[in-house]
XYZ file of C-alpha atoms in Angstrom:
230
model
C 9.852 38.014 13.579
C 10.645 40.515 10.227
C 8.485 42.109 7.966
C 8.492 39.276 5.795
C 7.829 36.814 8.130
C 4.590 38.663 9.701
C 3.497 38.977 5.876
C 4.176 35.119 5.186
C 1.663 34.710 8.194
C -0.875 36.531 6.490
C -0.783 34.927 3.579
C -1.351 31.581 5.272
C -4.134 32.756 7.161
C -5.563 34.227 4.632
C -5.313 30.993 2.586
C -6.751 29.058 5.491
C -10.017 29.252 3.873
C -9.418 27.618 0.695
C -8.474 24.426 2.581
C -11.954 23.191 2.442
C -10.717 19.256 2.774
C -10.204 19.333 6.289
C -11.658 20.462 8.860
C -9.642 22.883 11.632
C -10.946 19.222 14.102
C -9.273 17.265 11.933
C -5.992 19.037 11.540
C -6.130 18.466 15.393
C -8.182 21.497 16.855
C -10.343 20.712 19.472
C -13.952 21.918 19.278
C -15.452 24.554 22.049
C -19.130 22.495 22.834
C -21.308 25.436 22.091
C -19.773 24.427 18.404
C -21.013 21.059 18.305
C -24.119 19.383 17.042
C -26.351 17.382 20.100
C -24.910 14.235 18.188
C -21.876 15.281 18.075
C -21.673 16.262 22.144
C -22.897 12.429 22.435
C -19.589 11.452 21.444
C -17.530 12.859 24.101
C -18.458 12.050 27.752
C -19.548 15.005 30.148
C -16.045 15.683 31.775
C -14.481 16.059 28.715
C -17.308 18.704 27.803
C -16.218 20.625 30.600
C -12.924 20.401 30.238
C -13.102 21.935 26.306
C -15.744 24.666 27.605
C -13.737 25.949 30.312
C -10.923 26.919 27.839
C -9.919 30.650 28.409
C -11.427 32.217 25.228
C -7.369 34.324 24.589
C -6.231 29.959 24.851
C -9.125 29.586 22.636
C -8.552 32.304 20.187
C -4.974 31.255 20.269
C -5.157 27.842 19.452
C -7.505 28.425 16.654
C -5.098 30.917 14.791
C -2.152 28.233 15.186
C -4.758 25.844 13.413
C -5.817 28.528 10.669
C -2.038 29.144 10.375
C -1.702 24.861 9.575
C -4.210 24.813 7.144
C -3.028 27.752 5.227
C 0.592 26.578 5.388
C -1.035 22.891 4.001
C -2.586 24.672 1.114
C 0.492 26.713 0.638
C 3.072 23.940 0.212
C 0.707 22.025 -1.997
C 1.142 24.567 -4.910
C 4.713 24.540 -3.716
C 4.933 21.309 -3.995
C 3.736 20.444 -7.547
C 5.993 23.382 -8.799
C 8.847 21.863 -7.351
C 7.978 18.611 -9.288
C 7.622 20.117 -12.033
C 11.321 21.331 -11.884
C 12.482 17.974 -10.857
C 10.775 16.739 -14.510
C 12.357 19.688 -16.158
C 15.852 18.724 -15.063
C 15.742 14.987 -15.442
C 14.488 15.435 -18.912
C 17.606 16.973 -19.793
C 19.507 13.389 -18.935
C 20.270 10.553 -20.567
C 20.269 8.334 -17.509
C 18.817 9.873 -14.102
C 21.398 8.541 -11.511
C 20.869 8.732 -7.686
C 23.465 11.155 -7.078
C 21.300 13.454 -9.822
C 18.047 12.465 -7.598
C 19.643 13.397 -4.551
C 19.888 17.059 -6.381
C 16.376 17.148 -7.018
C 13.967 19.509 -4.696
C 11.171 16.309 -4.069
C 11.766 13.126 -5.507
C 14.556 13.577 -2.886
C 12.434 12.662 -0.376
C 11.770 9.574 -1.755
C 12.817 6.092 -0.471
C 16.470 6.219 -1.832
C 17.141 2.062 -2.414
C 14.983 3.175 -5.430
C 16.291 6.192 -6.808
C 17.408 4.399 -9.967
C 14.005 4.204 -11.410
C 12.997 7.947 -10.611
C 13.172 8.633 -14.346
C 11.266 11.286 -16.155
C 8.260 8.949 -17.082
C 7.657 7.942 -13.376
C 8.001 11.913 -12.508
C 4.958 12.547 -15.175
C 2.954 10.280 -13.055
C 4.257 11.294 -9.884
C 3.223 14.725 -10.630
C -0.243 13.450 -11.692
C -0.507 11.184 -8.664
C 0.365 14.813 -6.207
C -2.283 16.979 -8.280
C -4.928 14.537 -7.455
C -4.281 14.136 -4.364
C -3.594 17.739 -3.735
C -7.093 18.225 -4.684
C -8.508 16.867 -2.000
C -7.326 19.248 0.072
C -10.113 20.937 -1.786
C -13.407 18.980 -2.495
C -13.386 17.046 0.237
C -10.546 14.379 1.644
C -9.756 10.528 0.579
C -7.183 8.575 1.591
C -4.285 7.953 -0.132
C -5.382 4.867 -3.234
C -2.011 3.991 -3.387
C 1.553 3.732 -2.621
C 2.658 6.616 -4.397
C 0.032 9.144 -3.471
C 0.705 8.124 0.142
C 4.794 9.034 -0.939
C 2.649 12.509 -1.954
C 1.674 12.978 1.031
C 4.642 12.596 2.777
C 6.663 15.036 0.395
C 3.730 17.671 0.715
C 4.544 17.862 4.303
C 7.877 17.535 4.112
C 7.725 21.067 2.344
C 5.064 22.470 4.938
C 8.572 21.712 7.163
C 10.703 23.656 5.110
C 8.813 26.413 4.990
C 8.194 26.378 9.142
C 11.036 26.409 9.473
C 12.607 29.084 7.134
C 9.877 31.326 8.969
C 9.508 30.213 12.219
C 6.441 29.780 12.344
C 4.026 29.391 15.223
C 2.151 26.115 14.748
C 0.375 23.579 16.975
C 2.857 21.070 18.868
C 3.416 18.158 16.961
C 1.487 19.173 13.772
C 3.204 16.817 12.020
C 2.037 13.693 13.856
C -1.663 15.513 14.050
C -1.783 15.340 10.541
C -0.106 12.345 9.481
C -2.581 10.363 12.337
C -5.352 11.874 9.591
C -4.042 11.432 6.180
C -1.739 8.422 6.200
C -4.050 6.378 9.028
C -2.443 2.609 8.582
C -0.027 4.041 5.829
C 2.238 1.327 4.047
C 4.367 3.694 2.705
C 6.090 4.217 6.280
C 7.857 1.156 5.536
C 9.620 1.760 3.077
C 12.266 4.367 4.812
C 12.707 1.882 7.092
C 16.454 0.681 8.026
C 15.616 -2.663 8.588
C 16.348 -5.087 5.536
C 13.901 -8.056 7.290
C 10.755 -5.277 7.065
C 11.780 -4.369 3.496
C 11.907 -8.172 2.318
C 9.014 -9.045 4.162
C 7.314 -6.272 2.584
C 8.710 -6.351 -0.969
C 5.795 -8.257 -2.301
C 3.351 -5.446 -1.817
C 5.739 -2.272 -1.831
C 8.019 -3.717 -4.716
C 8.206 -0.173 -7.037
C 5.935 -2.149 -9.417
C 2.927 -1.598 -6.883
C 3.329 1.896 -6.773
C 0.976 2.828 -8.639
C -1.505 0.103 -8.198
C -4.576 0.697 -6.115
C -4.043 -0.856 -2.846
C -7.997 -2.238 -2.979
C -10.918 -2.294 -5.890
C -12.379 0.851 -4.130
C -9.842 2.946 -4.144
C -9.067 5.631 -7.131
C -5.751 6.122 -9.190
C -5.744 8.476 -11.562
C -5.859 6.815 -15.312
C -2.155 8.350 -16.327
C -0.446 6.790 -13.463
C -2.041 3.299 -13.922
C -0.586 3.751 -17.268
């Protein structure tokens, strides 16, 4: 590891804290029992107890910076992310006609599902962008699920970039962060479906993850921010 990479570390511990969202348990660390609550021992049973407590405290330690190190790198790409956007709007503004070989140039809504690339215009970037923000923020005051189709897509480019940036710096993270964290933020997704290769799930599905629903919140309690629904 270089210089640069021991100072990238750093900066994502260091930024570790400001991911006050989730919890180090949630982004799959698991807790020592001389941590927990009395309620919350009641939810595990005895031999898994003992099995947490007799962790060697260098395992312990260990596993906790690899956690620290995930929740910086979360908060991290989320800035990363929305700049990134924001030079996706910049360049499609300066078309006509967006095309998908111009998406496929783009830094995020590259990521997207490509049968719609056509209608990644500069209008559904502004509430893309708006869509990210919020959602970004809950990495902040407190985590919600996704209220629609398009934050879910959010959530998928946000880690796509945490990716990028593991692997540019090699980074030592939990195994399988990925599926750690997507098993916490996109719980019963529908988004997944729509990168799927199978035309049968995509018709079946069209009626709810047609692009028109994108934006829509999937169920009366769940939040979209006004812009988007606009």
């Amino acid at each position: 590891m270089s210089a640069d990479d021991d100072d990238i570390t750093e900066e994502l511990l260091t930024d570790a804290d400001k991911l006050t969202g989730l919890s180090l348990e949630l982004l799959g660390l698991d807790p020592h029992p001389d941590d927990m609550t009395a309620e919350q021992r009641l939810l595990f049973d005895p031999e898994d107890l003992d099995e947490m407590a007799a962790v060697p405290a260098e395992d312990r330690q260990g596993a906790v910076r690899q956690t620290r190190l995930l929740a910086g790198l979360l908060w991290n790409s989320s800035s990363i992310l929305i700049d990134q956007l924001f030079r996706d709007l910049g360049t499609l503004s300066k078309l006509d006609t967006a095309t998908p070989p111009d998406i496929a140039g783009t830094s995020v809504l590259s990521s997207l599902p490509p049968q719609f690339a056509g209608s990644y215009d500069a209008k559904f970037t502004q509430k893309f962008i708006v869509v990210a923000a919020d959602l970004t923020a809950s990495l902040v005051r407190g985590w919600t699920a996704p209220g629609c189709l398009a934050a879910e897509l959010a959530v998928r480019c946000l880690l796509d970039q945490a990716e990028v940036t593991e692997d540019i710096y090699e980074l030592d993270l939990p195994e399988e962060w990925r599926a750690q964290v997507e098993e916490v933020l996109l719980e019963d997704a529908d988004s997944e479906a729509l990168f799927s290769d199978s035309l049968d799930v995509l018709e079946d599905d069209a009626g709810r993850l047609g692009f028109e629903h994108w934006f829509k919140p999937f169920a009366p309690g769940d939040t979209v921010p006004p812009y988007a629904c606009s």
